[in-house]
Coordinates of C-alpha atoms and ligand atoms in Angstrom, one line a residue:
M1347 CA 177.2 136.3 18.5
A1348 CA 179.9 135.9 15.8
S1349 CA 182.9 138.3 16.5
S1350 CA 182.1 140.5 13.5
A1351 CA 178.4 140.8 14.1
L1352 CA 177.1 144.0 15.7
I1353 CA 175.5 143.8 19.1
S1354 CA 172.6 145.9 17.7
D1355 CA 171.7 143.0 15.4
T1356 CA 171.2 140.6 18.4
D1357 CA 167.8 139.6 19.7
A1358 CA 168.9 140.7 23.2
W1359 CA 169.5 144.3 21.9
K1360 CA 166.2 144.3 19.9
D1361 CA 164.3 143.0 22.9
L1362 CA 165.6 145.8 25.1
K1363 CA 164.8 148.3 22.3
A1364 CA 161.2 147.1 22.2
R1365 CA 160.8 147.8 26.0
V1366 CA 162.0 151.4 26.0
Q1367 CA 158.7 153.2 25.6
E1368 CA 157.1 151.0 28.2
I1369 CA 159.8 151.7 30.7
K1370 CA 159.8 155.5 29.9
A1371 CA 156.2 155.6 30.7
I1372 CA 156.8 154.3 34.3
H1373 CA 157.7 157.1 36.5
L1374 CA 160.5 156.6 39.0
R1375 CA 158.2 157.7 41.7
D1376 CA 156.3 154.5 41.0
L1377 CA 159.3 152.3 40.6
M1378 CA 160.6 153.6 43.9
S1379 CA 157.5 152.6 45.7
D1380 CA 158.3 148.9 45.2
A1381 CA 160.5 148.2 48.2
Q1382 CA 161.3 144.7 46.9
R1383 CA 162.6 146.1 43.7
C1384 CA 164.7 148.7 45.5
Q1385 CA 166.2 146.1 47.8
S1386 CA 167.2 144.0 44.9
M1387 CA 169.1 147.0 43.4
I1388 CA 171.4 147.5 46.3
V1389 CA 174.7 145.7 46.1
E1390 CA 177.6 145.7 48.7
F1391 CA 181.2 144.7 48.3
D1392 CA 184.2 145.2 50.5
G1393 CA 182.7 148.2 52.4
L1394 CA 181.1 149.8 49.3
L1395 CA 177.4 150.2 48.7
L1396 CA 175.9 150.7 45.2
D1397 CA 172.2 151.7 45.0
Y1398 CA 170.9 151.7 41.4
S1399 CA 167.2 151.7 42.3
R1400 CA 166.8 155.2 40.9
Q1401 CA 167.6 154.0 37.3
N1402 CA 164.7 153.9 34.8
A1403 CA 164.8 150.1 34.9
T1404 CA 162.6 147.4 36.2
V1405 CA 164.0 144.1 37.6
E1406 CA 163.0 142.6 34.2
T1407 CA 165.2 145.3 32.5
I1408 CA 168.2 144.3 34.5
G1409 CA 167.6 140.7 33.5
K1410 CA 167.5 141.6 29.9
L1411 CA 170.7 143.6 30.3
F1412 CA 172.3 140.4 31.6
K1413 CA 171.0 138.7 28.5
L1414 CA 172.6 141.5 26.4
A1415 CA 175.9 140.8 28.3
E1416 CA 175.7 137.2 27.3
A1417 CA 175.0 138.1 23.7
A1418 CA 178.1 140.4 23.8
N1419 CA 180.1 137.5 25.3
L1420 CA 181.0 139.8 28.1
K1421 CA 182.4 137.2 30.5
E1422 CA 184.6 135.7 27.7
K1423 CA 185.9 139.3 26.9
I1424 CA 186.7 140.0 30.5
N1425 CA 188.6 136.6 30.7
R1426 CA 190.5 137.5 27.6
M1427 CA 191.6 140.7 29.1
F1428 CA 192.8 139.1 32.4
N1429 CA 194.5 136.4 30.3
G1430 CA 196.6 138.9 28.5
E1431 CA 195.2 138.3 25.0
H1432 CA 195.8 141.0 22.5
I1433 CA 192.3 142.5 22.9
N1434 CA 193.7 145.9 21.8
S1435 CA 193.7 144.6 18.3
T1436 CA 194.5 147.8 16.4
E1437 CA 197.7 148.2 18.4
N1438 CA 198.1 144.4 18.7
R1439 CA 198.5 144.7 22.5
S1440 CA 197.3 143.0 25.7
V1441 CA 195.4 145.2 28.1
L1442 CA 196.8 144.3 31.6
H1443 CA 196.4 147.3 33.9
V1444 CA 195.1 144.7 36.4
A1445 CA 198.6 143.2 36.5
L1446 CA 199.9 146.6 37.8
R1447 CA 198.2 146.0 41.2
A1448 CA 198.3 142.2 41.4
P1449 CA 199.8 140.6 44.5
R1450 CA 203.5 139.7 44.2
G1451 CA 202.8 136.0 43.8
A1452 CA 200.1 136.3 41.1
V1453 CA 200.6 134.9 37.6
I1454 CA 199.4 137.1 34.8
Q1455 CA 200.7 136.3 31.3
S1456 CA 201.3 138.5 28.3
D1457 CA 202.8 136.9 25.2
G1458 CA 203.6 133.7 27.2
K1459 CA 205.4 135.6 30.0
N1460 CA 204.3 136.2 33.6
V1461 CA 204.4 140.0 33.9
V1462 CA 203.9 140.2 37.6
P1463 CA 207.6 139.8 38.6
E1464 CA 208.5 142.7 36.2
V1465 CA 205.8 144.8 37.8
W1466 CA 207.2 144.2 41.3
K1467 CA 210.7 144.8 40.2
V1468 CA 209.7 148.3 39.2
L1469 CA 207.6 148.8 42.4
D1470 CA 210.6 147.7 44.5
K1471 CA 212.8 150.1 42.6
I1472 CA 210.3 152.9 43.2
K1473 CA 210.1 152.1 46.9
E1474 CA 213.9 152.2 47.2
F1475 CA 214.3 155.4 45.2
S1476 CA 211.4 157.2 46.9
D1477 CA 212.7 156.2 50.4
R1478 CA 216.1 157.6 49.5
V1479 CA 214.7 160.9 48.3
R1480 CA 212.3 161.2 51.2
S1481 CA 214.9 160.4 53.8
G1482 CA 217.3 162.8 52.3
S1483 CA 220.0 160.2 51.4
W1484 CA 219.4 161.2 47.7
V1485 CA 220.5 164.8 47.5
G1486 CA 220.5 167.4 44.7
A1487 CA 223.7 168.7 43.0
T1488 CA 224.4 171.2 45.8
G1489 CA 223.9 168.6 48.5
K1490 CA 220.5 169.6 49.6
P1491 CA 217.6 167.2 50.0
L1492 CA 214.9 167.2 47.3
K1493 CA 211.5 168.1 48.9
D1494 CA 209.6 169.3 46.0
V1495 CA 208.6 167.3 42.9
I1496 CA 207.3 168.5 39.6
A1497 CA 205.7 165.7 37.5
I1498 CA 205.7 166.5 33.8
G1499 CA 203.1 164.6 31.7
I1500 CA 199.8 165.0 30.0
G1501 CA 196.6 163.0 29.4
G1502 CA 197.0 159.6 31.1
S1503 CA 200.4 160.5 32.3
F1504 CA 198.8 163.3 34.3
L1505 CA 195.1 163.0 35.0
G1506 CA 195.1 159.8 37.1
P1507 CA 198.1 160.8 39.3
L1508 CA 196.5 164.2 39.7
F1509 CA 193.2 162.7 40.9
V1510 CA 194.9 160.4 43.3
H1511 CA 197.2 163.1 44.7
T1512 CA 194.3 165.5 45.2
A1513 CA 192.3 162.8 46.9
L1514 CA 195.1 161.8 49.2
Q1515 CA 196.1 165.4 50.1
T1516 CA 193.6 165.6 53.0
D1517 CA 193.7 162.0 54.2
P1518 CA 195.2 162.3 57.7
E1519 CA 197.7 159.4 57.3
A1520 CA 198.8 160.5 53.8
S1521 CA 199.1 164.2 54.7
E1522 CA 201.1 163.3 57.7
S1523 CA 203.6 161.5 55.5
A1524 CA 203.7 164.3 53.0
K1525 CA 204.6 167.0 55.6
G1526 CA 207.2 169.5 54.2
R1527 CA 206.9 168.1 50.7
Q1528 CA 205.1 169.4 47.6
L1529 CA 203.9 167.6 44.5
R1530 CA 203.1 169.6 41.4
F1531 CA 201.9 168.7 37.9
L1532 CA 203.0 170.4 34.7
A1533 CA 200.8 169.2 31.9
N1534 CA 199.8 172.1 29.5
V1535 CA 202.4 173.2 26.9
D1536 CA 201.3 176.7 27.7
P1537 CA 204.2 178.6 29.2
I1538 CA 201.9 179.8 31.9
D1539 CA 201.8 176.3 33.2
V1540 CA 205.5 176.3 33.5
A1541 CA 205.5 179.6 35.3
R1542 CA 202.9 178.3 37.8
N1543 CA 204.8 175.1 38.4
I1544 CA 208.2 176.7 39.1
A1545 CA 206.8 179.7 41.0
G1546 CA 208.3 179.6 44.5
L1547 CA 210.4 176.5 43.9
N1548 CA 214.2 176.3 44.1
P1549 CA 215.9 174.0 41.5
E1550 CA 218.4 173.0 44.2
T1551 CA 215.6 171.3 46.2
S1552 CA 213.4 170.2 43.3
L1553 CA 213.1 166.9 41.5
V1554 CA 211.6 166.7 38.0
V1555 CA 209.8 163.5 37.0
V1556 CA 209.2 163.2 33.2
V1557 CA 206.3 160.9 32.6
S1558 CA 205.5 159.8 29.1
K1559 CA 204.7 156.4 27.8
T1560 CA 206.1 157.2 24.4
F1561 CA 208.6 159.9 25.4
T1562 CA 207.5 161.7 22.2
T1563 CA 204.5 163.7 23.2
A1564 CA 205.1 167.2 22.0
E1565 CA 203.8 169.0 25.0
T1566 CA 205.6 166.8 27.6
M1567 CA 208.9 166.9 25.7
L1568 CA 208.9 170.7 25.3
N1569 CA 208.1 171.0 29.0
A1570 CA 210.8 168.6 29.9
R1571 CA 213.3 170.6 27.8
T1572 CA 212.1 173.7 29.5
L1573 CA 212.6 172.4 33.0
R1574 CA 215.9 170.9 32.1
E1575 CA 217.0 174.4 31.1
W1576 CA 215.6 175.7 34.3
I1577 CA 217.8 173.3 36.3
S1578 CA 220.9 173.6 34.1
A1579 CA 220.7 177.4 34.1
A1580 CA 220.7 177.4 37.9
L1581 CA 222.9 174.5 38.7
G1582 CA 225.0 173.6 35.6
P1583 CA 224.2 170.8 33.0
S1584 CA 225.7 168.0 35.1
S1585 CA 223.1 168.6 37.8
V1586 CA 220.4 167.1 35.5
A1587 CA 221.4 163.5 36.6
K1588 CA 220.5 164.4 40.2
H1589 CA 217.4 166.4 39.5
M1590 CA 215.6 164.7 36.7
V1591 CA 214.2 161.2 36.4
A1592 CA 211.7 159.5 34.0
V1593 CA 208.9 157.2 33.7
S1594 CA 208.4 155.6 30.3
T1595 CA 208.1 152.5 28.0
N1596 CA 210.7 154.0 25.8
L1597 CA 213.9 153.8 27.8
T1598 CA 216.1 154.5 24.6
L1599 CA 214.6 157.9 24.2
V1600 CA 214.8 158.6 28.0
E1601 CA 218.6 158.1 27.7
K1602 CA 218.9 160.2 24.5
F1603 CA 217.2 163.0 26.4
G1604 CA 220.0 162.9 29.0
I1605 CA 218.4 161.2 31.8
D1606 CA 220.5 158.4 33.5
P1607 CA 218.8 155.1 32.5
N1608 CA 219.3 154.0 36.2
N1609 CA 217.0 156.7 37.1
A1610 CA 214.2 155.6 34.6
F1611 CA 211.2 153.7 35.8
A1612 CA 209.8 151.3 33.2
F1613 CA 206.3 150.3 32.2
W1614 CA 205.0 148.3 29.3
D1615 CA 203.0 148.6 26.1
W1616 CA 200.3 146.5 27.6
V1617 CA 199.4 149.5 29.9
G1618 CA 197.2 152.0 28.1
G1619 CA 198.1 155.7 29.0
R1620 CA 194.7 156.4 30.6
Y1621 CA 194.9 153.1 32.6
S1622 CA 198.5 153.8 33.8
V1623 CA 198.0 155.5 37.2
C1624 CA 198.9 152.2 38.9
S1625 CA 202.1 151.9 37.0
A1626 CA 205.2 154.0 37.7
V1627 CA 203.3 156.9 36.1
G1628 CA 201.3 157.3 39.3
V1629 CA 203.2 155.2 41.7
L1630 CA 206.5 157.2 41.4
P1631 CA 205.3 160.7 42.0
L1632 CA 202.8 159.6 44.6
S1633 CA 205.4 157.5 46.5
L1634 CA 207.8 160.5 46.5
Q1635 CA 205.1 162.6 48.0
Y1636 CA 203.4 160.1 50.4
G1637 CA 205.8 157.2 50.8
F1638 CA 205.4 153.8 49.1
S1639 CA 203.4 152.2 51.9
I1640 CA 200.4 154.6 51.3
V1641 CA 200.5 154.0 47.6
E1642 CA 200.6 150.2 48.1
K1643 CA 197.3 150.6 50.0
F1644 CA 195.9 152.4 46.9
L1645 CA 197.1 149.5 44.7
K1646 CA 195.5 147.0 47.1
G1647 CA 192.1 148.7 46.9
A1648 CA 192.3 148.6 43.1
S1649 CA 193.3 144.9 43.2
S1650 CA 190.3 144.0 45.4
I1651 CA 188.0 145.4 42.8
D1652 CA 189.9 143.6 40.0
Q1653 CA 189.2 140.3 41.8
H1654 CA 185.6 141.2 42.3
F1655 CA 185.1 142.2 38.7
Y1656 CA 186.8 139.0 37.5
S1657 CA 184.8 136.6 39.7
A1658 CA 181.5 138.0 41.0
P1659 CA 178.3 137.0 39.3
Y1660 CA 176.7 139.8 37.2
E1661 CA 174.0 140.5 39.9
Q1662 CA 176.6 141.3 42.5
N1663 CA 179.3 142.7 40.2
I1664 CA 179.6 146.5 40.6
P1665 CA 181.5 147.4 37.5
V1666 CA 179.3 145.1 35.3
L1667 CA 176.1 146.6 36.7
L1668 CA 177.4 150.1 36.3
G1669 CA 178.6 149.4 32.7
L1670 CA 175.3 147.8 31.7
L1671 CA 173.3 150.6 33.2
S1672 CA 175.4 153.2 31.2
V1673 CA 174.8 151.3 28.0
W1674 CA 171.0 151.2 28.8
N1675 CA 171.0 155.0 29.4
V1676 CA 173.1 155.8 26.3
S1677 CA 171.9 153.3 23.7
F1678 CA 168.4 152.7 24.7
L1679 CA 167.0 155.6 26.7
G1680 CA 169.0 158.0 24.5
Y1681 CA 170.8 160.0 27.3
P1682 CA 174.1 161.1 25.8
A1683 CA 175.7 162.5 28.9
R1684 CA 176.7 161.3 32.4
A1685 CA 177.4 163.6 35.5
I1686 CA 179.9 162.5 38.0
L1687 CA 179.1 164.1 41.3
P1688 CA 181.3 163.2 44.2
Y1689 CA 180.2 164.7 47.5
S1690 CA 183.7 165.1 48.6
Q1691 CA 186.1 168.0 47.7
A1692 CA 189.0 165.4 47.8
L1693 CA 187.5 163.9 44.7
E1694 CA 187.5 167.2 42.8
K1695 CA 189.8 165.8 40.1
F1696 CA 187.9 162.5 39.7
A1697 CA 185.6 163.6 36.9
P1698 CA 188.4 165.1 34.8
H1699 CA 190.3 161.8 35.1
I1700 CA 187.2 159.7 34.2
Q1701 CA 186.6 162.0 31.3
Q1702 CA 189.7 160.7 29.7
V1703 CA 189.2 157.1 30.8
S1704 CA 185.7 157.1 29.4
M1705 CA 185.7 159.4 26.5
E1706 CA 189.0 158.4 25.0
S1707 CA 188.1 154.8 25.5
N1708 CA 184.6 154.7 24.3
G1709 CA 184.2 157.6 21.9
K1710 CA 184.4 155.5 18.8
G1711 CA 182.5 155.3 15.5
V1712 CA 183.3 151.8 14.4
S1713 CA 183.2 148.3 15.8
I1714 CA 186.4 146.5 16.9
D1715 CA 186.3 144.9 13.4
G1716 CA 186.1 148.3 11.7
V1717 CA 182.4 148.2 10.8
P1718 CA 180.6 151.6 11.1
L1719 CA 178.3 151.6 14.1
P1720 CA 174.5 152.3 13.6
F1721 CA 174.5 153.6 17.2
E1722 CA 176.4 156.1 19.3
T1723 CA 179.0 154.8 21.9
G1724 CA 180.5 156.5 24.8
E1725 CA 179.0 159.4 26.8
I1726 CA 179.8 163.0 27.5
D1727 CA 181.2 162.9 31.1
F1728 CA 181.5 165.9 33.2
G1729 CA 181.2 166.6 36.8
E1730 CA 182.0 168.7 39.9
P1731 CA 182.0 168.0 43.6
G1732 CA 178.7 168.5 45.3
T1733 CA 177.7 170.9 46.6
N1734 CA 179.5 173.2 44.3
G1735 CA 177.8 171.7 41.2
Q1736 CA 174.4 172.2 42.8
H1737 CA 175.0 176.0 42.6
S1738 CA 176.2 175.7 39.0
F1739 CA 174.7 173.2 36.5
Y1740 CA 172.1 171.3 38.6
Q1741 CA 169.4 173.6 37.3
L1742 CA 169.8 172.0 33.9
I1743 CA 169.8 168.5 35.4
H1744 CA 166.6 169.2 37.4
Q1745 CA 164.5 171.0 34.9
G1746 CA 166.4 170.9 31.6
R1747 CA 167.9 167.9 29.9
V1748 CA 167.9 164.4 31.5
I1749 CA 171.4 163.6 32.5
P1750 CA 172.0 160.3 34.4
C1751 CA 174.0 161.2 37.6
D1752 CA 176.5 159.2 39.6
F1753 CA 176.3 160.4 43.2
I1754 CA 179.4 159.4 45.1
G1755 CA 179.4 159.8 48.8
V1756 CA 181.6 159.0 51.8
V1757 CA 180.5 157.8 55.2
K1758 CA 183.4 159.2 57.2
S1759 CA 185.0 162.5 56.3
Q1760 CA 188.8 162.8 56.0
Q1761 CA 188.5 165.9 57.9
P1762 CA 185.6 166.0 60.3
V1763 CA 184.4 169.4 61.6
Y1764 CA 181.6 170.1 64.1
L1765 CA 180.8 173.4 65.6
K1766 CA 179.2 173.2 69.0
G1767 CA 175.6 174.4 68.7
E1768 CA 175.2 173.6 65.0
V1769 CA 172.4 171.3 64.1
V1770 CA 174.7 168.8 62.3
S1771 CA 178.4 168.3 61.7
N1772 CA 179.8 169.9 58.5
H1773 CA 180.1 166.5 56.8
D1774 CA 176.5 165.7 57.8
E1775 CA 175.5 169.0 56.2
L1776 CA 177.3 168.0 53.0
M1777 CA 175.8 164.5 53.0
S1778 CA 172.3 165.9 53.5
N1779 CA 172.6 167.1 50.0
F1780 CA 174.0 163.7 48.8
F1781 CA 170.9 161.9 50.1
A1782 CA 168.4 164.6 49.0
Q1783 CA 169.4 165.3 45.4
P1784 CA 168.8 161.8 44.0
D1785 CA 165.2 161.9 45.3
A1786 CA 164.6 165.4 44.0
L1787 CA 165.6 164.1 40.6
A1788 CA 163.6 160.9 40.8
Y1789 CA 160.4 162.2 42.3
G1790 CA 160.3 165.8 41.1
K1791 CA 157.5 168.1 42.3
T1792 CA 154.0 168.0 40.8
I1793 CA 151.5 170.8 40.0
E1794 CA 149.2 169.4 42.8
Q1795 CA 152.0 169.7 45.4
L1796 CA 152.6 173.3 44.3
Q1797 CA 148.9 174.1 44.5
K1798 CA 148.7 172.7 48.0
E1799 CA 151.6 175.0 48.9
N1800 CA 149.6 178.0 47.5
V1801 CA 152.2 178.7 44.9
P1802 CA 150.8 181.5 42.7
Q1803 CA 149.4 180.1 39.4
H1804 CA 151.8 182.0 37.1
L1805 CA 154.8 180.5 38.9
I1806 CA 153.6 176.8 38.9
P1807 CA 155.1 175.9 35.4
H1808 CA 158.4 177.4 36.6
K1809 CA 158.4 175.6 39.9
T1810 CA 157.3 172.2 38.6
F1811 CA 159.9 169.4 38.5
S1812 CA 159.1 166.6 36.1
G1813 CA 161.2 164.1 38.1
N1814 CA 161.8 160.7 36.6
R1815 CA 165.5 161.6 36.2
P1816 CA 167.9 158.6 36.8
S1817 CA 170.8 158.5 39.1
L1818 CA 172.8 156.0 41.1
S1819 CA 174.4 156.3 44.5
L1820 CA 177.8 154.9 45.5
L1821 CA 178.6 155.1 49.1
L1822 CA 182.3 154.6 50.2
P1823 CA 183.1 153.8 53.9
S1824 CA 185.9 156.5 53.9
L1825 CA 188.3 158.0 51.5
N1826 CA 191.7 156.5 52.3
A1827 CA 194.2 155.2 49.8
Y1828 CA 192.5 151.8 49.7
N1829 CA 189.1 153.3 48.9
I1830 CA 190.6 155.6 46.3
G1831 CA 192.0 152.6 44.6
Q1832 CA 188.6 150.8 44.7
L1833 CA 186.9 153.8 43.1
L1834 CA 189.4 154.1 40.4
A1835 CA 189.2 150.4 39.4
I1836 CA 185.3 150.4 39.5
Y1837 CA 185.3 153.2 36.9
E1838 CA 188.1 151.7 34.8
H1839 CA 186.2 148.3 34.6
R1840 CA 182.8 150.0 34.1
V1841 CA 184.2 151.7 31.0
A1842 CA 185.6 148.4 29.6
V1843 CA 182.3 146.7 30.2
Q1844 CA 180.6 149.4 28.1
G1845 CA 183.1 148.9 25.3
F1846 CA 182.8 145.2 25.5
I1847 CA 179.0 145.4 25.1
W1848 CA 179.2 148.0 22.3
G1849 CA 181.7 145.7 20.6
I1850 CA 184.3 148.5 20.1
N1851 CA 188.1 148.7 21.0
S1852 CA 188.1 150.7 24.3
F1853 CA 191.9 150.6 24.4
D1854 CA 193.1 152.5 21.3
Q1855 CA 192.8 156.3 20.6
W1856 CA 193.3 157.0 16.9
G1857 CA 191.0 160.0 17.2
V1858 CA 193.7 162.1 18.9
E1859 CA 196.1 161.8 16.0
L1860 CA 194.7 164.0 13.3
G1861 CA 194.9 167.2 15.3
K1862 CA 198.5 166.4 16.4
S1863 CA 199.7 166.0 12.8
L1864 CA 197.9 169.3 11.7
A1865 CA 199.7 171.0 14.5
T1866 CA 203.0 169.8 13.1
Q1867 CA 202.2 171.6 9.8
V1868 CA 201.4 174.9 11.7
R1869 CA 204.6 174.6 13.9
K1870 CA 206.7 174.4 10.6
Q1871 CA 204.9 177.4 9.2
L1872 CA 205.4 179.5 12.4
H1873 CA 209.1 178.6 12.4
A1874 CA 209.5 179.5 8.6
S1875 CA 207.6 182.8 9.1
R1876 CA 209.4 183.8 12.2
T1877 CA 212.9 182.9 11.0
K1878 CA 212.8 183.6 7.3
G1879 CA 209.7 185.8 7.0
E1880 CA 208.0 183.4 4.8
P1881 CA 204.3 184.1 4.1
V1882 CA 201.6 181.8 5.4
Q1883 CA 200.8 179.2 2.7
G1884 CA 199.1 175.8 2.2
F1885 CA 196.2 176.5 4.6
N1886 CA 192.6 177.3 4.0
C1887 CA 191.3 180.9 4.0
S1888 CA 190.2 180.8 7.6
T1889 CA 193.5 179.4 9.0
T1890 CA 195.6 181.6 6.7
T1891 CA 193.8 184.7 8.0
L1892 CA 194.1 183.7 11.7
L1893 CA 197.7 182.7 11.3
T1894 CA 198.6 185.9 9.5
R1895 CA 197.0 188.0 12.2
Y1896 CA 198.8 186.1 14.9
L1897 CA 202.1 186.5 13.2
E1898 CA 201.6 190.2 12.4
A1899 CA 200.5 191.0 15.9
S1900 CA 203.6 189.4 17.5
S1901 CA 206.1 190.4 14.7
D1902 CA 208.1 192.3 17.2
V1903 CA 209.3 189.0 18.7
P1904 CA 212.9 188.7 17.4
S1905 CA 213.6 185.4 15.6
D1906 CA 217.0 185.0 17.3
L1907 CA 215.7 185.2 20.9
P1908 CA 218.0 184.0 23.7
T1909 CA 216.5 181.4 26.1
L1910 CA 213.7 183.0 28.0
L1911 CA 212.2 181.4 31.2
P1912 CA 209.3 182.6 33.2
R1913 CA 210.0 185.5 35.6
I1914 CA 207.3 184.8 38.1
Ligands
F6P266 O1 196.2 162.3 24.0 C1 196.7 161.1 23.5 C2 197.6 160.4 24.4 O2 198.2 159.4 23.7 C3 196.9 159.7 25.6 O3 196.3 158.5 25.3 C4 198.0 159.7 26.6 O4 197.5 159.4 27.8 C5 198.7 161.0 26.3 O5 198.6 161.2 25.0 C6 200.1 161.1 26.8 O6 200.9 160.2 26.1 P1 202.4 159.9 26.7 O7 202.3 159.2 28.0 O8 203.0 158.9 25.7 O9 203.1 161.2 26.7

């Protein structure tokens, strides 16, 4: 396929399109009765097991998806990513998050330079700094050890680290190393988030990590100025050097802000924000909380999947299979959403992270060459841990819209509980649901079954389940730092595969810019109205009315307010 041609113009795409009705007519109940087919749809790698037999796909469909991958030059695109080519063409950048977790001796080039030594230089610096803070050899302005960390950042500078932190919190080894320490995340510019973050913390024993790739993000910078004030007000302005550090690609702005450049941890423009959890963005706050050795295991898990993604044949390649199946569900079967359903409370922040990784990457309207696409890309990702989701939105998934589901289960619980006399352990109880739900979705319940159960006639339509609803199951051996790294990398690469097939740029995010620039206009207006009483002007009728009401209702706020911090 020529680089500017659309994938939808290829024979491979058209061939798959031509099979859609035929596949839709085969019920999953029937597909599941073919044991050979099911066996061929189970893949194992490094302790992980993927079962995609409950997808609306035959063995032939999978073969045709591999043909689609060939038509999209998938392998070549993966190679170009690993080789550091500027595949993020609208920003003229390499896409090398795989280098962030590469072994020390690896060679990965960007612009003719091996980036791995730089990566390890920063990792070594993080290890050294986090060891000093954790051991108490780095102390705050009043000589006290720093036991609490607030990481300020938003989007990719927040969601990935939050997911990993939440997942590690209950891992026995990680929680043991985090004893007596706290890690909090301040993301929203809402002052309530500031109040929640500083509640109960003492500036004397707190370290603030400002995380921002650009160091210009409005929310992060205002929050950073707010916490700088919180620290200075309590300990004096010179204390900032001891209580604030930064993670950024923009070290000039870090210094301008007043953070000692020696206390800045770099990363690079070849790391996309939403792909940055393995850079200092995640590694610094997580190492402060858990120690570098735990975080290193997380990096190793991600690296294992990188190697697998790079070298495994399509039939065995978990991210490739997942990516192709997502394209099949979105672009061919017409299912616009995907539910991410981890049967582990430790993964409660996984879906929010993947929302950004997936929706910011693949929610695009034009091809990488700027050609408007005649098909939709990306999917609407959402999710909650099972079993909580079962008591919330599963009704819609079972009897309403068809939403392909990712069931993620763990063999060994981080925190086993068994009550003597109970039928099963608590984890087995949880996992009973993990195993049952995919079959409920696939098989459904027929009128005949209900009649056999003597269900009253008038209730039969309400109690019927159509079934034939696709899902896939991913089983992890446990949920330690290594497995968390594996899970992260699987989803990162899956999203890339989808983008490579659709022929879009999964690594830029121009769609977030317009709202930001309109907010600048509003900010100027609020300032002019508050300080000079200027009327609202230059907006449409709706925004003018809303702004006027907002300003009128809060007109008692004096324009020359002294600094005010939360009182919680
Ligand atoms: O929301 C847009 C975005 O640019 C994300 O891609 C990014 O993760 C986030 O803002 C934060 O950006 P920064 O790390 O530069 O503060």
